[in-house]
Amino acid sequence: MKMRRVVVTGLGMVTPLACGVEETWARLLAGRSGASRIDTFQVDDLPCRIACRIPRGDGSDGTFDPDAWMDPKDQRKVDHFIVYAMAAAKQALDDAGWHPESYEDQAASGVLIGSGIGGIEGIADTALVLRDKGPRRISPFFIPGRLINLASGYVSIEHGLKGPNHSVVTACSTGAHAIGDAARLIALGDADVMVAGGTESPISRISIAGFAACRALSTHFNDEPARASRPYDKDRDGFVMGEGSGVVVLEEYEHAKARGAKIYAEVVGYGLSGDAFHITSPSEDGDGAYRCMKAALKRAGLEPSALDYVNAHGTSTPLGDEIELGAVERLMGDAASGLTMSSTKSATGHLLGAAGAIEAIFSILAMRDGKVPPTLNLDNPSVETAIDLVPHTAKEKRIDVALSNSFGFGGTNASLVFARVS
Amino acid sequence: MSDIAERVKKIVVEHLGVEADKVTENANFIDDLGADSLDTVELVMAFEEEFNVEIPDDAAETIVTVGDAIKFLEKNAG
């Protein structure tokens, strides 16, 4: 079957740095951190008391006003991850200038937004209602407001997207898998336009407690939140949880060209692999990550030396960062010294199922502007490498090909490759 | 307006996000106030909570307007 070309024509995001793509990007390049101490629920008995939270406000100066993106009456029925997706999707569709009105255009436009843990907070709260007040007090909106694919559902209803209505749940690879799978749907002719990405609202007592129990979270920087996410640094001790959503508009190349759409980049490669090793730890030899990147480059028809930038998964966990770095070094071979790789999780924290989506967007913006976002807090790298990890400050570099990695619990890996469209 | 009518209308305004002046006794939850079938289930639950009364499913099915709710609750509540 002949594969059609797929390009990115719209971007949208809500992140701990800001609401909005340009607002987030400017803060990312400026080296700002989105981390702060949690003050919205009790944290005294939790080992991790910090997170990267979306700045809320009236919508000015990059703040997020949920009422601007979803009717308050509907917000009441859903968990936050759906509200974030609504905001990011609207931004992306507005940016793409794609508002399908005809029956044919609507039927050719689909949506594929995933989440790692979806409405876990609402599930926990509702379990208490069931216990304390009984089944008659369970809201009819409990199920549709927590189901992960309802992010796609709400977005499709709001924007009249009647093509494929899909979702993906692959822990911290979700956002990358969503974009990769959506691109394939277009490449194979199931849709001409796909609204794709990830969304997550994990900052709650139950999620912090759960991830802390997995020993995945940073616990030694509760008094210095901005220093906690420090990928590749020798003092790193776990990730900092983040919330938000990233959504892109993907479009068949000829479709985008015919309507004169702004084209950011082409999705040239997508690779998937599994570790088949452990439920939370990456395989120690990094083979899963290596094969995933290799598969993405094979699909792109590119040699590793063609890579200018890698947006690393780099979560700031003691084990994961070095395993990924080793896999990238193995992939690059002698070309490692020409590669630039950074972890933007040092600024945004780890948005779990949304991470792959916002990082795909950062990779695309790095290509657009010729600017590489930094790895914050990389004071003392834990290992030596020929790869430039962009410590502390952003740098200029022409980027024609960028790869974004995402790896998740369950040993699931995804890599996306974007290239400039000439 | 009775105390019950006032409380019913307040709940309807809050749950359906509609203007208070649209919530007349003749207003049909679905046809006039934009509710869907899930909204009406939730409304009945809210009435049960507010008035500390159980509304059986067959009775709930007969409550389709604001006035129906007021009448039922005036008869059965407290």
Short mmCIF file of C-alpha atoms in Angstrom, two decimals:
data_model
loop_
_atom_site.label_atom_id
_atom_site.label_comp_id
_atom_site.label_asym_id
_atom_site.label_seq_id
_atom_site.Cartn_x
_atom_site.Cartn_y
_atom_site.Cartn_z
CA MET A 1 0.00 0.00 0.00
CA LYS A 2 1.36 3.39 -0.96
CA MET A 3 1.96 5.72 2.00
CA ARG A 4 0.88 9.34 1.64
CA ARG A 5 3.03 12.17 3.01
CA VAL A 6 1.92 13.73 6.32
CA VAL A 7 2.74 17.23 7.51
CA VAL A 8 2.11 19.27 10.65
CA THR A 9 -0.05 22.34 10.06
CA GLY A 10 -1.24 23.36 13.52
CA LEU A 11 0.11 23.42 17.08
CA GLY A 12 -1.57 23.88 20.46
CA MET A 13 -0.53 23.46 24.07
CA VAL A 14 -1.17 24.13 27.70
CA THR A 15 1.90 23.48 29.85
CA PRO A 16 3.31 24.31 33.27
CA LEU A 17 5.22 27.14 31.57
CA ALA A 18 2.18 28.80 30.00
CA CYS A 19 -1.05 28.42 28.09
CA GLY A 20 -0.23 28.76 24.40
CA VAL A 21 2.51 27.55 22.06
CA GLU A 22 4.49 30.77 21.65
CA GLU A 23 4.10 31.69 25.32
CA THR A 24 5.43 28.28 26.39
CA TRP A 25 8.23 28.29 23.82
CA ALA A 26 9.52 31.73 24.85
CA ARG A 27 9.68 30.68 28.50
CA LEU A 28 11.34 27.37 27.59
CA LEU A 29 14.09 29.14 25.62
CA ALA A 30 14.52 31.62 28.47
CA GLY A 31 15.31 28.75 30.83
CA ARG A 32 12.26 29.13 33.05
CA SER A 33 11.13 26.25 35.27
CA GLY A 34 7.48 25.35 35.81
CA ALA A 35 8.07 23.67 39.16
CA SER A 36 6.68 24.84 42.48
CA ARG A 37 5.56 23.50 45.83
CA ILE A 38 2.09 21.96 45.77
CA ASP A 39 -0.36 24.08 47.76
CA THR A 40 -3.69 22.75 46.50
CA PHE A 41 -3.82 19.62 48.64
CA GLN A 42 -2.14 18.14 51.67
CA VAL A 43 1.44 17.08 50.92
CA ASP A 44 3.00 16.86 54.39
CA ASP A 45 2.75 13.09 54.42
CA LEU A 46 4.00 12.66 50.83
CA PRO A 47 7.70 12.17 50.02
CA CYS A 48 7.34 14.40 46.95
CA ARG A 49 5.74 17.81 47.60
CA ILE A 50 6.42 19.58 44.33
CA ALA A 51 5.03 19.53 40.80
CA CYS A 52 4.94 21.52 37.57
CA ARG A 53 1.48 23.06 37.45
CA ILE A 54 -0.25 25.10 34.79
CA PRO A 55 -0.26 28.79 35.74
CA ARG A 56 -3.94 29.64 36.15
CA GLY A 57 -5.36 33.11 35.76
CA ASP A 58 -7.53 35.31 33.58
CA GLY A 59 -5.76 34.27 30.37
CA SER A 60 -3.39 37.24 30.25
CA ASP A 61 0.39 36.84 30.26
CA GLY A 62 0.25 33.15 29.34
CA THR A 63 -2.05 32.14 32.19
CA PHE A 64 -4.70 29.48 31.66
CA ASP A 65 -8.36 30.39 32.07
CA PRO A 66 -10.32 27.14 31.69
CA ASP A 67 -13.57 29.03 31.06
CA ALA A 68 -12.07 30.40 27.85
CA TRP A 69 -11.81 26.87 26.41
CA MET A 70 -14.76 24.90 27.78
CA ASP A 71 -18.23 25.82 29.00
CA PRO A 72 -18.13 25.82 32.85
CA LYS A 73 -21.29 23.68 32.77
CA ASP A 74 -19.35 20.99 30.89
CA GLN A 75 -16.15 21.39 32.93
CA ARG A 76 -18.12 20.29 35.97
CA LYS A 77 -18.73 16.92 34.32
CA VAL A 78 -15.15 16.01 33.42
CA ASP A 79 -11.68 15.64 34.87
CA HIS A 80 -9.13 18.35 34.06
CA PHE A 81 -7.33 16.29 31.41
CA ILE A 82 -10.32 16.77 29.11
CA VAL A 83 -10.37 20.55 29.66
CA TYR A 84 -6.66 20.77 28.83
CA ALA A 85 -7.18 18.77 25.64
CA MET A 86 -10.04 21.06 24.63
CA ALA A 87 -7.74 24.07 25.01
CA ALA A 88 -4.82 22.55 23.11
CA ALA A 89 -7.05 21.20 20.31
CA LYS A 90 -8.78 24.55 19.78
CA GLN A 91 -5.42 26.31 19.58
CA ALA A 92 -4.09 23.76 17.09
CA LEU A 93 -7.16 23.92 14.83
CA ASP A 94 -7.17 27.73 14.92
CA ASP A 95 -3.45 27.73 14.12
CA ALA A 96 -4.05 25.37 11.18
CA GLY A 97 -7.05 27.38 10.04
CA TRP A 98 -8.97 24.11 9.70
CA HIS A 99 -12.64 24.35 10.64
CA PRO A 100 -14.39 21.69 8.57
CA GLU A 101 -17.98 22.58 7.73
CA SER A 102 -18.94 20.41 4.78
CA TYR A 103 -19.99 16.81 5.39
CA GLU A 104 -17.02 15.57 3.31
CA ASP A 105 -14.45 17.69 5.15
CA GLN A 106 -15.83 16.67 8.53
CA ALA A 107 -15.79 12.98 7.58
CA ALA A 108 -12.16 13.28 6.44
CA SER A 109 -11.07 14.88 9.75
CA GLY A 110 -10.44 12.71 12.79
CA VAL A 111 -9.07 12.92 16.29
CA LEU A 112 -6.65 10.78 18.28
CA ILE A 113 -5.82 12.16 21.71
CA GLY A 114 -4.54 9.92 24.48
CA SER A 115 -3.76 10.11 28.15
CA GLY A 116 -1.64 8.03 30.49
CA ILE A 117 -3.83 7.88 33.58
CA GLY A 118 -6.86 9.93 32.51
CA GLY A 119 -9.46 10.59 35.18
CA ILE A 120 -7.75 8.80 38.03
CA GLU A 121 -8.51 11.62 40.48
CA GLY A 122 -12.22 11.55 39.67
CA ILE A 123 -12.26 7.78 40.00
CA ALA A 124 -10.67 8.03 43.44
CA ASP A 125 -13.13 10.71 44.56
CA THR A 126 -16.13 8.81 43.23
CA ALA A 127 -15.04 5.64 45.00
CA LEU A 128 -15.42 7.56 48.26
CA VAL A 129 -18.91 8.72 47.28
CA LEU A 130 -19.85 5.10 46.58
CA ARG A 131 -18.52 3.99 49.94
CA ASP A 132 -19.99 6.84 51.98
CA LYS A 133 -23.29 7.57 50.23
CA GLY A 134 -24.06 4.51 48.12
CA PRO A 135 -24.61 3.84 44.41
CA ARG A 136 -27.57 6.22 43.96
CA ARG A 137 -25.21 9.18 44.45
CA ILE A 138 -22.92 8.26 41.54
CA SER A 139 -23.19 10.93 38.84
CA PRO A 140 -24.20 9.93 35.31
CA PHE A 141 -21.17 11.94 34.22
CA PHE A 142 -18.77 9.86 36.31
CA ILE A 143 -17.89 7.39 33.53
CA PRO A 144 -17.94 9.71 30.46
CA GLY A 145 -15.96 12.33 32.38
CA ARG A 146 -13.10 9.95 33.28
CA LEU A 147 -12.73 7.68 30.23
CA ILE A 148 -9.48 8.46 28.46
CA ASN A 149 -10.96 8.45 24.94
CA LEU A 150 -13.48 11.10 25.99
CA ALA A 151 -10.78 13.73 25.37
CA SER A 152 -11.09 12.73 21.72
CA GLY A 153 -14.86 12.49 22.13
CA TYR A 154 -15.32 16.02 23.46
CA VAL A 155 -12.92 17.51 20.90
CA SER A 156 -14.73 15.74 18.03
CA ILE A 157 -18.12 17.05 19.18
CA GLU A 158 -16.84 20.61 19.65
CA HIS A 159 -15.21 20.79 16.21
CA GLY A 160 -17.37 18.48 14.10
CA LEU A 161 -14.61 15.94 13.46
CA LYS A 162 -16.40 12.90 12.05
CA GLY A 163 -13.43 10.87 10.79
CA PRO A 164 -11.54 8.31 12.90
CA ASN A 165 -12.28 8.87 16.60
CA HIS A 166 -9.52 7.09 18.44
CA SER A 167 -7.33 7.19 21.51
CA VAL A 168 -4.17 5.65 22.87
CA VAL A 169 -2.99 4.69 26.36
CA THR A 170 0.70 3.83 26.60
CA ALA A 171 1.77 5.54 29.81
CA CYS A 172 4.51 8.09 29.11
CA SER A 173 4.73 7.18 25.41
CA THR A 174 1.08 8.11 24.84
CA GLY A 175 1.58 11.50 23.20
CA ALA A 176 4.19 10.20 20.75
CA HIS A 177 2.17 7.09 19.90
CA ALA A 178 -0.92 9.25 19.33
CA ILE A 179 0.88 11.48 16.84
CA GLY A 180 2.60 8.54 15.15
CA ASP A 181 -0.55 6.45 14.86
CA ALA A 182 -2.59 9.42 13.65
CA ALA A 183 0.03 10.12 10.99
CA ARG A 184 -0.31 6.51 9.83
CA LEU A 185 -4.08 6.86 9.56
CA ILE A 186 -3.50 9.76 7.19
CA ALA A 187 -0.67 7.99 5.36
CA LEU A 188 -2.92 5.00 4.75
CA GLY A 189 -5.87 7.11 3.62
CA ASP A 190 -8.25 6.69 6.58
CA ALA A 191 -8.32 10.46 7.06
CA ASP A 192 -6.93 13.63 5.46
CA VAL A 193 -6.62 15.58 8.71
CA MET A 194 -6.05 14.31 12.25
CA VAL A 195 -6.09 16.24 15.51
CA ALA A 196 -3.57 14.30 17.59
CA GLY A 197 -1.76 14.50 20.89
CA GLY A 198 -1.84 13.77 24.58
CA THR A 199 -3.27 15.23 27.73
CA GLU A 200 -2.77 14.66 31.46
CA SER A 201 -3.96 15.98 34.81
CA PRO A 202 -2.04 13.83 37.26
CA ILE A 203 -1.31 16.26 40.08
CA SER A 204 -3.40 14.76 42.86
CA ARG A 205 -2.67 13.03 46.14
CA ILE A 206 -3.42 9.60 44.76
CA SER A 207 -1.14 9.98 41.72
CA ILE A 208 1.74 11.47 43.66
CA ALA A 209 1.42 8.67 46.22
CA GLY A 210 1.29 6.06 43.48
CA PHE A 211 4.28 7.28 41.50
CA ALA A 212 6.23 7.91 44.70
CA ALA A 213 5.58 4.29 45.69
CA CYS A 214 7.21 3.28 42.39
CA ARG A 215 10.21 5.37 43.53
CA ALA A 216 9.87 7.38 40.32
CA LEU A 217 9.55 10.90 41.78
CA SER A 218 12.15 13.40 42.98
CA THR A 219 12.10 13.67 46.77
CA HIS A 220 15.26 15.58 47.71
CA PHE A 221 14.40 18.98 46.27
CA ASN A 222 11.12 19.77 48.02
CA ASP A 223 12.55 23.08 49.20
CA GLU A 224 14.09 23.96 45.83
CA PRO A 225 11.46 22.90 43.26
CA ALA A 226 13.13 24.58 40.27
CA ARG A 227 16.27 22.46 40.82
CA ALA A 228 14.48 19.11 41.10
CA SER A 229 14.16 18.11 37.43
CA ARG A 230 17.82 17.68 36.40
CA PRO A 231 18.19 15.12 33.61
CA TYR A 232 21.72 13.63 33.21
CA ASP A 233 22.95 15.47 36.32
CA LYS A 234 24.63 13.33 38.95
CA ASP A 235 22.29 14.59 41.70
CA ARG A 236 19.06 13.68 39.88
CA ASP A 237 16.69 11.57 41.95
CA GLY A 238 13.46 11.16 40.01
CA PHE A 239 11.00 13.04 37.87
CA VAL A 240 8.80 16.00 38.73
CA MET A 241 5.19 15.51 37.74
CA GLY A 242 3.68 17.96 35.26
CA GLU A 243 0.21 18.61 33.86
CA GLY A 244 -1.07 19.86 30.55
CA SER A 245 -1.74 18.94 26.96
CA GLY A 246 -0.13 19.13 23.54
CA VAL A 247 -2.09 18.71 20.32
CA VAL A 248 -1.03 18.98 16.68
CA VAL A 249 -2.99 19.11 13.46
CA LEU A 250 -1.62 16.53 11.04
CA GLU A 251 -2.55 16.76 7.40
CA GLU A 252 -1.98 14.93 4.16
CA TYR A 253 0.67 16.92 2.26
CA GLU A 254 -1.33 17.60 -0.92
CA HIS A 255 -4.39 18.52 1.14
CA ALA A 256 -2.35 21.06 3.10
CA LYS A 257 -0.72 22.45 -0.05
CA ALA A 258 -4.01 22.76 -1.91
CA ARG A 259 -5.52 24.97 0.76
CA GLY A 260 -2.34 27.00 1.22
CA ALA A 261 -1.83 25.88 4.82
CA LYS A 262 1.25 26.87 6.78
CA ILE A 263 3.44 23.75 6.98
CA TYR A 264 5.67 23.41 10.03
CA ALA A 265 7.33 20.07 9.28
CA GLU A 266 6.80 16.64 7.81
CA VAL A 267 6.34 13.53 9.94
CA VAL A 268 8.94 11.42 8.15
CA GLY A 269 9.52 8.67 10.68
CA TYR A 270 7.77 6.80 13.45
CA GLY A 271 9.17 3.82 15.31
CA LEU A 272 7.75 1.59 18.03
CA SER A 273 9.27 -1.11 20.17
CA GLY A 274 8.88 -2.98 23.43
CA ASP A 275 11.41 -3.82 26.12
CA ALA A 276 9.73 -7.03 27.33
CA PHE A 277 11.81 -6.60 30.46
CA HIS A 278 10.14 -4.99 33.52
CA ILE A 279 6.90 -3.18 34.35
CA THR A 280 8.52 0.13 35.36
CA SER A 281 12.28 -0.10 34.65
CA PRO A 282 13.77 0.25 31.17
CA SER A 283 15.87 -2.65 29.94
CA GLU A 284 19.39 -2.04 31.16
CA ASP A 285 21.05 -2.44 27.78
CA GLY A 286 18.78 0.23 26.26
CA ASP A 287 17.99 -2.11 23.42
CA GLY A 288 14.29 -1.20 23.31
CA ALA A 289 15.09 2.49 22.96
CA TYR A 290 17.74 1.76 20.34
CA ARG A 291 15.46 -0.38 18.19
CA CYS A 292 12.70 2.19 18.46
CA MET A 293 14.88 5.05 17.17
CA LYS A 294 16.34 2.74 14.52
CA ALA A 295 12.86 1.81 13.30
CA ALA A 296 11.83 5.47 13.09
CA LEU A 297 14.91 6.34 11.04
CA LYS A 298 14.38 3.35 8.77
CA ARG A 299 10.84 4.52 8.08
CA ALA A 300 12.26 7.97 7.34
CA GLY A 301 14.90 6.52 5.04
CA LEU A 302 17.57 8.42 6.96
CA GLU A 303 20.92 7.55 8.46
CA PRO A 304 21.50 8.46 12.14
CA SER A 305 24.05 11.06 11.00
CA ALA A 306 21.16 13.03 9.46
CA LEU A 307 19.84 13.82 12.96
CA ASP A 308 20.49 17.37 14.14
CA TYR A 309 18.48 17.32 17.35
CA VAL A 310 17.01 14.76 19.71
CA ASN A 311 14.40 15.79 22.25
CA ALA A 312 15.18 13.16 24.84
CA HIS A 313 12.71 11.29 26.99
CA GLY A 314 15.17 12.23 29.78
CA THR A 315 12.88 12.24 32.83
CA SER A 316 15.60 12.83 35.46
CA THR A 317 15.40 9.35 36.95
CA PRO A 318 18.72 7.83 38.06
CA LEU A 319 18.34 4.75 35.84
CA GLY A 320 16.49 5.94 32.73
CA ASP A 321 18.58 8.91 31.62
CA GLU A 322 21.83 7.04 31.23
CA ILE A 323 20.16 4.09 29.51
CA GLU A 324 18.63 6.41 26.92
CA LEU A 325 21.89 8.29 26.47
CA GLY A 326 23.70 4.99 25.91
CA ALA A 327 21.13 3.95 23.32
CA VAL A 328 21.48 7.25 21.46
CA GLU A 329 25.28 6.92 21.52
CA ARG A 330 24.99 3.40 20.11
CA LEU A 331 22.64 4.68 17.41
CA MET A 332 24.87 7.60 16.43
CA GLY A 333 28.22 5.86 16.52
CA ASP A 334 30.91 8.20 15.25
CA ALA A 335 28.32 10.86 14.47
CA ALA A 336 27.55 11.37 18.20
CA SER A 337 29.74 14.45 18.47
CA GLY A 338 27.59 16.26 15.91
CA LEU A 339 24.36 15.62 17.79
CA THR A 340 22.51 18.02 20.06
CA MET A 341 20.12 16.49 22.58
CA SER A 342 18.20 18.12 25.40
CA SER A 343 15.52 17.22 27.88
CA THR A 344 12.79 19.83 28.10
CA LYS A 345 11.37 17.94 31.07
CA SER A 346 13.97 19.88 33.05
CA ALA A 347 11.64 22.88 32.59
CA THR A 348 8.15 21.43 32.15
CA GLY A 349 8.41 18.40 34.40
CA HIS A 350 7.07 15.10 33.15
CA LEU A 351 3.60 15.40 31.65
CA LEU A 352 3.24 11.60 31.37
CA GLY A 353 0.78 10.95 28.53
CA ALA A 354 1.08 14.53 27.25
CA ALA A 355 4.90 14.59 27.33
CA GLY A 356 5.44 13.06 23.88
CA ALA A 357 3.05 15.54 22.33
CA ILE A 358 4.48 18.73 23.84
CA GLU A 359 7.99 17.49 23.10
CA ALA A 360 7.09 16.78 19.48
CA ILE A 361 5.96 20.40 19.31
CA PHE A 362 9.20 21.61 20.91
CA SER A 363 11.17 19.60 18.32
CA ILE A 364 9.19 21.24 15.52
CA LEU A 365 9.68 24.73 16.97
CA ALA A 366 13.41 24.11 17.38
CA MET A 367 13.46 23.36 13.65
CA ARG A 368 11.37 26.41 12.80
CA ASP A 369 13.47 28.87 14.81
CA GLY A 370 16.91 27.23 14.67
CA LYS A 371 16.98 27.29 18.47
CA VAL A 372 17.57 24.35 20.79
CA PRO A 373 15.91 24.48 24.22
CA PRO A 374 18.22 23.80 27.16
CA THR A 375 18.55 21.03 29.73
CA LEU A 376 18.17 22.94 32.98
CA ASN A 377 20.12 22.06 36.14
CA LEU A 378 22.70 20.00 34.30
CA ASP A 379 25.51 21.11 36.60
CA ASN A 380 27.56 17.92 36.69
CA PRO A 381 26.80 15.27 34.07
CA SER A 382 26.80 11.80 35.62
CA VAL A 383 28.62 10.35 32.61
CA GLU A 384 30.84 11.72 29.90
CA THR A 385 29.43 11.92 26.41
CA ALA A 386 30.35 13.38 23.05
CA ILE A 387 26.73 14.46 22.59
CA ASP A 388 25.94 18.09 23.37
CA LEU A 389 23.30 18.01 26.12
CA VAL A 390 22.73 21.80 26.01
CA PRO A 391 23.18 22.56 29.72
CA HIS A 392 21.44 25.59 31.24
CA THR A 393 20.96 27.84 28.23
CA ALA A 394 19.34 27.57 24.82
CA LYS A 395 21.56 27.67 21.76
CA GLU A 396 21.26 28.39 18.08
CA LYS A 397 21.59 25.55 15.60
CA ARG A 398 20.08 24.89 12.20
CA ILE A 399 17.92 21.81 12.47
CA ASP A 400 16.66 19.95 9.43
CA VAL A 401 15.84 16.65 11.10
CA ALA A 402 14.69 16.18 14.71
CA LEU A 403 13.77 13.07 16.66
CA SER A 404 11.64 12.95 19.80
CA ASN A 405 11.78 9.97 22.17
CA SER A 406 9.11 8.76 24.57
CA PHE A 407 9.29 5.68 26.76
CA GLY A 408 6.69 4.39 29.19
CA PHE A 409 5.85 1.97 31.99
CA GLY A 410 5.23 -1.46 30.56
CA GLY A 411 8.37 -1.21 28.43
CA THR A 412 6.69 0.74 25.65
CA ASN A 413 8.79 2.97 23.36
CA ALA A 414 7.99 5.46 20.62
CA SER A 415 10.17 7.73 18.47
CA LEU A 416 8.98 10.40 16.06
CA VAL A 417 11.14 11.95 13.33
CA PHE A 418 10.29 15.35 11.87
CA ALA A 419 11.96 16.97 8.89
CA ARG A 420 11.85 20.37 7.29
CA VAL A 421 9.70 20.47 4.16
CA SER A 422 11.71 21.97 1.35
CA MET B 1 -43.21 31.33 45.08
CA SER B 2 -42.84 28.52 47.57
CA ASP B 3 -39.56 27.78 49.24
CA ILE B 4 -39.46 24.44 47.41
CA ALA B 5 -40.00 26.09 44.02
CA GLU B 6 -37.18 28.50 44.71
CA ARG B 7 -34.76 25.75 45.69
CA VAL B 8 -35.72 23.66 42.64
CA LYS B 9 -35.10 26.57 40.29
CA LYS B 10 -31.76 27.32 41.91
CA ILE B 11 -30.63 23.71 41.33
CA VAL B 12 -31.78 23.81 37.71
CA VAL B 13 -29.91 27.07 37.06
CA GLU B 14 -26.72 25.67 38.60
CA HIS B 15 -26.79 22.29 36.91
CA LEU B 16 -27.90 23.29 33.43
CA GLY B 17 -26.08 26.61 33.31
CA VAL B 18 -29.19 28.46 32.12
CA GLU B 19 -30.50 31.97 32.87
CA ALA B 20 -32.83 32.08 35.88
CA ASP B 21 -35.65 33.75 33.93
CA LYS B 22 -35.81 30.77 31.53
CA VAL B 23 -36.55 28.43 34.42
CA THR B 24 -40.34 28.79 34.45
CA GLU B 25 -42.67 26.11 35.77
CA ASN B 26 -43.64 25.14 32.22
CA ALA B 27 -40.04 24.81 31.05
CA ASN B 28 -39.21 21.30 29.81
CA PHE B 29 -35.72 20.24 30.89
CA ILE B 30 -34.82 18.73 27.52
CA ASP B 31 -36.82 20.80 25.01
CA ASP B 32 -36.52 24.23 26.64
CA LEU B 33 -33.45 24.13 28.88
CA GLY B 34 -30.97 22.18 26.72
CA ALA B 35 -30.59 19.19 29.02
CA ASP B 36 -29.74 15.73 27.69
CA SER B 37 -30.78 12.42 29.20
CA LEU B 38 -27.72 12.35 31.50
CA ASP B 39 -28.42 15.88 32.71
CA THR B 40 -31.92 14.85 33.77
CA VAL B 41 -30.55 11.90 35.74
CA GLU B 42 -28.18 14.23 37.52
CA LEU B 43 -30.93 16.76 38.19
CA VAL B 44 -33.05 14.15 39.88
CA MET B 45 -30.05 13.16 42.00
CA ALA B 46 -29.57 16.79 42.97
CA PHE B 47 -33.23 17.06 44.00
CA GLU B 48 -32.87 13.91 46.09
CA GLU B 49 -29.84 15.34 47.82
CA GLU B 50 -31.32 18.80 48.41
CA PHE B 51 -34.67 17.55 49.73
CA ASN B 52 -33.43 14.38 51.37
CA VAL B 53 -35.97 12.29 49.52
CA GLU B 54 -35.77 9.23 47.31
CA ILE B 55 -37.24 9.61 43.83
CA PRO B 56 -37.85 6.14 42.37
CA ASP B 57 -36.97 5.66 38.70
CA ASP B 58 -40.61 5.38 37.56
CA ALA B 59 -41.43 8.65 39.32
CA ALA B 60 -38.30 10.29 37.90
CA GLU B 61 -39.50 9.48 34.41
CA THR B 62 -42.61 11.60 34.96
CA ILE B 63 -40.58 14.66 35.99
CA VAL B 64 -40.00 16.40 32.66
CA THR B 65 -40.69 20.04 33.52
CA VAL B 66 -39.63 22.35 36.33
CA GLY B 67 -43.26 22.34 37.50
CA ASP B 68 -43.33 18.51 37.61
CA ALA B 69 -40.33 18.57 39.94
CA ILE B 70 -41.85 21.22 42.20
CA LYS B 71 -45.14 19.33 42.40
CA PHE B 72 -43.48 16.02 43.18
CA LEU B 73 -41.31 17.53 45.88
CA GLU B 74 -44.11 19.56 47.45
CA LYS B 75 -46.01 16.29 47.83
CA ASN B 76 -43.16 14.04 48.91
CA ALA B 77 -40.44 16.12 50.53
CA GLY B 78 -39.98 16.62 54.26
#
